[in-house]
Amino acid sequence: MNRTPVLRLTAVGLGLSLLAACGSGGTDAPGASGGDGGAQTITWWHNSNTGEGKTYYDQVAKDFEKSHPGTTVQVSAMQHEDMLTKLDAAFQSGDAPDVYMERGGGELADHVEAGLTKDLSASAGDVIGTLGGSVAGWQVDGKTYALPFSVGVVGFWYNKALFEKAGITAAPTTWDEFYAAVDKLKAAGIAPVSVGAGDKWPAAHYWYYFSARECAQQTLTDAVKSLKFSDPCFVKAGDDVQRLVAAKPFNAGFLSTPAQTGPTSASGLLATGKVAMELQGHWEPGVMQGLTADGKGLGENTGWFPFPAVDGGAGDPKAQLGGGDAWGVSQDAPEVAVEFAKYLLSDQVQKGFAEKSMGLPTNPAAASSVGDPALAGLLKVRDEAPYVQLYFDTAFGAAVGGAMNDEIALMFAGKATPQQIVDKTQAAADESK
Amino acid sequence: MPGRGTSRPGTGPGESRTGRDATGTGRGARGRRDRGARSVDPRVGSRGRQRLEVLLFTGPALVLFALFVVWPIAKALQFSVYRWKGFGPLTDFVGLRNYGNVLQNEVFTGALVHNLVIVVASIAIQLPLGIAIALLLNRKMWGQGLLRTVVFVPYVLSEVITGVVWFQLLQPQYGVVDTLLAAVGLDGPAEGWLGTPDRALLTVLVVLTWKYLGLAVILFLAGLQGVPDELFEAAEIDGASWGQIQRRITLPLLGPTLRTWAFLSMIGSLQLFDMVWILTGGGPANSTTTMATFLVNEGTKRQNYGVAAAASVVLFVVALVLALTYQRFVLRRDLDTDGGRR
C-alpha cells in the first residue's frame, strides 16, 4: 500500500548520500573499488524472523539496494536467542555482520572495549540529532556507537476479553489490586499469568522491576557504576518476588516454559488465550502475531498496563524498566553499512516499522504512526517516565546479569532466598572486576 | 656407481622401473632411494619407503587430528587460565582460579553428580532391557523386521528432533502425554514432567532410554549373530533348555559386545548435552544440569569463557580417567589376542 511513496522517498532522499558514498569510496580505496565498479555486499542481522516484520525488512533491504546500485544487502532474519548466540560466535571469530542489533549497556561497553563496533558519532551525526535522548543508552564516553530504532518499556500485556470474563473492570495500579485480579481470574478458571522462566530472563524481569520500584533512581545508577548491591532495597525486591511466586499466579510448568518459541511458550499461551496476562516488553504484539495461526496475535483484545506501584518503595512509580535495540555497525564494515543503518532510522522506514507494530519507533516523525492502541498507550508511558531503567542483565553485562538471572530463576523454583540473589550477583560482580 | 647412473636412462632395468612407477610423481625420489638401498643394506630402502608411505597415508589424517582435536584441546587449556569474555585479546591471566571456581561451584558439582547418575542409570536400565529385547528379536518370529525397525528408529532420529518432539509431548496440560493420562483418569505432575525439579532428571532419563535403547539392541543383536550356531545345536542336542542356553552360552559370548557398548554408553552419558539442553536447558533449578550444559551456559550465556574452558578441561579429565580405568580393568580382556574368550 505505501510501498510507492517509500520507494520515491528512498530514491530522492538517498540519491545524494549514494553519490557521496561512491565519491568517498573512490578516494579511500581506489584499487579496491576500481576493478569491480564499487560492487559490495553488506550483511544485516535482525530478529524479525516471522510474518509481516520479516517481509517488511526484506522490502527495506531491496529498497536500499535499488537506491544504492552495486550494493547488495544480505539479510539474515533469526529468532532472537539464536541471533544472540550467533553474534557472540561471530564476534569471537572476527566475522561480525556489518549491521546488527546492539542492546546497549554493559554489552555494548564490552564490544566497544574490544574494538568491535564503529563510532557513529560523526558519520551518523544528523540521525543521532533527531533521535534525541534515546541514544543515551548506546553511548560510551560520550560517543554514540549504535542507532536505537526501538526503545520500549516492559509491562503487563493482557487479554481484555479474559479480564472482562473474570469481572475485572480496571487494570491494576497497585499490587493489592493485582492480587485481587489474580484471585478473580483463578475463580473464573483462568490461569492468570504466564512466565517463560525456562529462559530465565522473563522471570528476572520481575526482580528488576521490583528493584526499580523499591530502590531510588540514584541507588540503581550507582549500582551500575560501582557494581555494589548492598542497599537493602535489592533484598526487598526479592521479598516482593517471593510473595508473588507464593500466590501461584503462573501457568503450569512455568519453570520449563520458554519465553517466546512456539505456541506453548509464555507468549504463545497469552496469544492463544490460555492465560490472561504476561510481563513482557514492547515487542510482545509482534511476537504474538508470529505465534498465532491467523498472524493477528490477540488482535483487538490486546491490553497493556504498567508494572503496578509498590507501597513504600523508594522508586518513582512512573519509572519504567525497558531498553531497546539499536543498529550497530561493525568496525570493519564498509562505509555503505553506515548509510544503511542511517536509512533504517529514516522517517519512512521507521513509519512502516511503527505501522506494523514491530516496535516503538525512536524517530519522532514516526510516533504518530503507531497504530496499535496498546502500543500507543505504552509509548505514552515511555515518554512520560522520569527515567527508563535498562534491563539489569543488559546494563550489568552478561557475567553479572547471567548470575543474577540464574539465581532469580532459582527463586522462582523456591530454591533461593532474596539474600542469595544479592549475594550471588555480588559475587559475580566481584569476580568480573 | 657413476657408470650405473649415466647408463640408467637407456638400460633395461631403468625402463622397467619407470614402467612400474605408474604415478610418475615420486619417480626421481624413488629411483634415488633404490640406488642408495642397493649400495648399503637392501632392507633400509624398504623401511624408508615404508616410513614415507606411512607418512603419506596417515599425513592427512594427522593434520586433521591436530587441527580439530589437538589444537582445540590446547586452546581450551590456554583459555582456562585466563579471564576472557569471548572476544578481544587474552590479557587477564588468572592462573588456576577458574578451576577453583568450577570445582567449588555447587552447580558444577551437582552437574557431575547428574552425569554419574546418568552413566549408572543408563547402563542399569538399558543393559537388561536391551539384552531381553535382543534375545527376543534373535529368535525366528513373525514381525521381527518390523519390531527391529520400531526399536531402532528412535536412535536414527537426531537428538535435536527427539528433544523438541518430547518437549512438546511432555507439555503440562496440553501435551500428548498428559492428555493421554487424563483420558485414563490420571494426572501428570501439576508443574509438568520437565518443570518439577524433583522429577525432571527422571523424565530426561526416560527420554534417553527411549532414544538409545535401539543402539544397545542393534549392537547386542549383532553380537548374537556372531555366536556360532553349532554351539546352540550342540546344547540343544544335550537337552539344554532355551533359558539355560542363553545363560550359559549366549551371554558369556556376548561379553565383548556388552563391554564395548557399556563403554560407549558411559562416554556418551558423560558428554550428554543436546537432549538436556533442549528438554530443560539444565533446569528447573539446575536439577538436570550436566557438565556440558554447565560449560555452555557459563560460556555463551554468562560470557565467562575462561570458566567454561576450565569446566571443559575438567570434563575431559573425568572422561579420560574413566575411559582409561575402564580399558585397564574391563576392556583389556577384549583387547587380548585371544579375542576375549578368556
CSV table of C-alpha atoms in Angstrom, one decimal, chain A residues 81 85 88-89 91-93 107 110-111 113-114 116 198-200 250-258 261-265 269 274 398-400 402-404 406-407 409-410 413 415 424 428 430-433, chain B residues 83-89 92 94 97-98 101 105-107 167-168 171-175 189-198 279-286 297-305 307:
chain,number,residue,atom,x,y,z
A,81,GLU,CA,18.0,-16.1,21.2
A,85,THR,CA,24.3,-16.8,20.3
A,88,ASP,CA,28.7,-13.9,20.2
A,89,ALA,CA,30.3,-16.6,17.9
A,91,PHE,CA,32.5,-11.6,17.4
A,92,GLN,CA,34.8,-14.3,18.5
A,93,SER,CA,35.7,-15.4,15.0
A,107,GLU,CA,27.3,-5.5,26.5
A,110,ASP,CA,32.4,-4.7,26.2
A,111,HIS,CA,32.1,-4.6,22.4
A,113,GLU,CA,36.4,-2.0,24.6
A,114,ALA,CA,37.2,-4.9,22.3
A,116,LEU,CA,34.2,-4.4,17.5
A,198,GLY,CA,12.8,-21.7,31.3
A,199,ASP,CA,14.6,-18.8,29.6
A,200,LYS,CA,15.3,-17.1,32.9
A,250,PHE,CA,1.7,-18.7,37.0
A,251,ASN,CA,1.0,-21.1,34.2
A,252,ALA,CA,1.5,-24.8,34.9
A,253,GLY,CA,5.1,-25.9,34.3
A,254,PHE,CA,6.3,-22.3,34.1
A,255,LEU,CA,9.8,-23.3,35.3
A,256,SER,CA,10.4,-25.1,32.0
A,257,THR,CA,8.3,-22.7,29.8
A,258,PRO,CA,10.3,-20.9,27.1
A,261,THR,CA,9.2,-20.0,21.0
A,262,GLY,CA,6.2,-22.0,20.0
A,263,PRO,CA,2.5,-21.9,21.0
A,264,THR,CA,3.2,-23.4,24.4
A,265,SER,CA,5.7,-20.7,25.3
A,269,LEU,CA,-0.1,-19.1,25.9
A,274,LYS,CA,-4.7,-19.8,27.6
A,398,ALA,CA,26.5,-11.0,30.7
A,399,ALA,CA,28.7,-12.2,33.5
A,400,VAL,CA,26.8,-10.3,36.3
A,402,GLY,CA,23.7,-14.1,33.9
A,403,ALA,CA,24.5,-14.9,37.5
A,404,MET,CA,21.6,-12.7,38.5
A,406,ASP,CA,20.2,-17.8,37.2
A,407,GLU,CA,19.6,-17.1,40.9
A,409,ALA,CA,15.1,-18.4,38.3
A,410,LEU,CA,16.2,-20.5,41.3
A,413,ALA,CA,11.7,-22.7,41.8
A,415,LYS,CA,15.4,-22.8,45.8
A,424,LYS,CA,25.4,-14.4,44.1
A,428,ALA,CA,29.8,-12.5,40.1
A,430,ASP,CA,33.4,-9.0,42.3
A,431,GLU,CA,34.7,-11.8,40.1
A,432,SER,CA,34.3,-9.6,37.0
A,433,LYS,CA,36.2,-6.6,38.3
B,83,ARG,CA,39.5,-14.4,32.4
B,84,TRP,CA,38.1,-14.0,28.9
B,85,LYS,CA,34.7,-12.7,27.7
B,86,GLY,CA,34.9,-14.5,24.4
B,87,PHE,CA,36.2,-11.7,22.3
B,88,GLY,CA,39.3,-9.4,22.3
B,89,PRO,CA,42.8,-10.4,23.2
B,92,ASP,CA,43.8,-11.3,32.0
B,94,VAL,CA,44.3,-15.7,36.4
B,97,ARG,CA,41.4,-19.6,39.7
B,98,ASN,CA,38.9,-20.7,37.1
B,101,ASN,CA,35.6,-21.6,40.7
B,105,ASN,CA,30.6,-24.3,42.2
B,106,GLU,CA,27.7,-26.3,43.5
B,107,VAL,CA,26.0,-26.2,40.2
B,167,PHE,CA,9.4,-31.4,24.8
B,168,GLN,CA,6.1,-30.9,23.1
B,171,GLN,CA,3.9,-30.2,27.9
B,172,PRO,CA,1.9,-29.8,31.1
B,173,GLN,CA,-1.9,-30.0,30.5
B,174,TYR,CA,-1.8,-29.6,26.7
B,175,GLY,CA,0.9,-32.2,25.9
B,189,PRO,CA,2.6,-33.6,37.7
B,190,ALA,CA,0.9,-30.2,38.2
B,191,GLU,CA,4.1,-28.3,37.2
B,192,GLY,CA,4.8,-30.6,34.2
B,193,TRP,CA,7.2,-33.5,33.8
B,194,LEU,CA,10.1,-31.2,32.9
B,195,GLY,CA,9.0,-28.3,35.2
B,196,THR,CA,9.2,-30.1,38.5
B,197,PRO,CA,12.7,-30.1,39.9
B,198,ASP,CA,12.3,-33.5,41.6
B,279,LEU,CA,14.4,-30.5,27.1
B,280,THR,CA,15.2,-28.5,30.1
B,281,GLY,CA,18.2,-26.3,29.4
B,282,GLY,CA,19.7,-27.8,32.6
B,283,GLY,CA,16.7,-26.6,34.7
B,284,PRO,CA,14.5,-26.3,36.5
B,285,ALA,CA,16.6,-25.2,39.4
B,286,ASN,CA,19.7,-26.8,38.0
B,297,ASN,CA,25.8,-21.8,30.0
B,298,GLU,CA,28.9,-20.3,31.5
B,299,GLY,CA,30.4,-19.6,28.1
B,300,THR,CA,27.5,-18.5,25.9
B,301,LYS,CA,25.1,-17.1,28.5
B,302,ARG,CA,27.4,-15.6,31.0
B,303,GLN,CA,30.4,-15.0,28.7
B,304,ASN,CA,32.8,-16.5,31.3
B,305,TYR,CA,34.7,-18.3,28.6
B,307,VAL,CA,35.5,-20.7,33.5
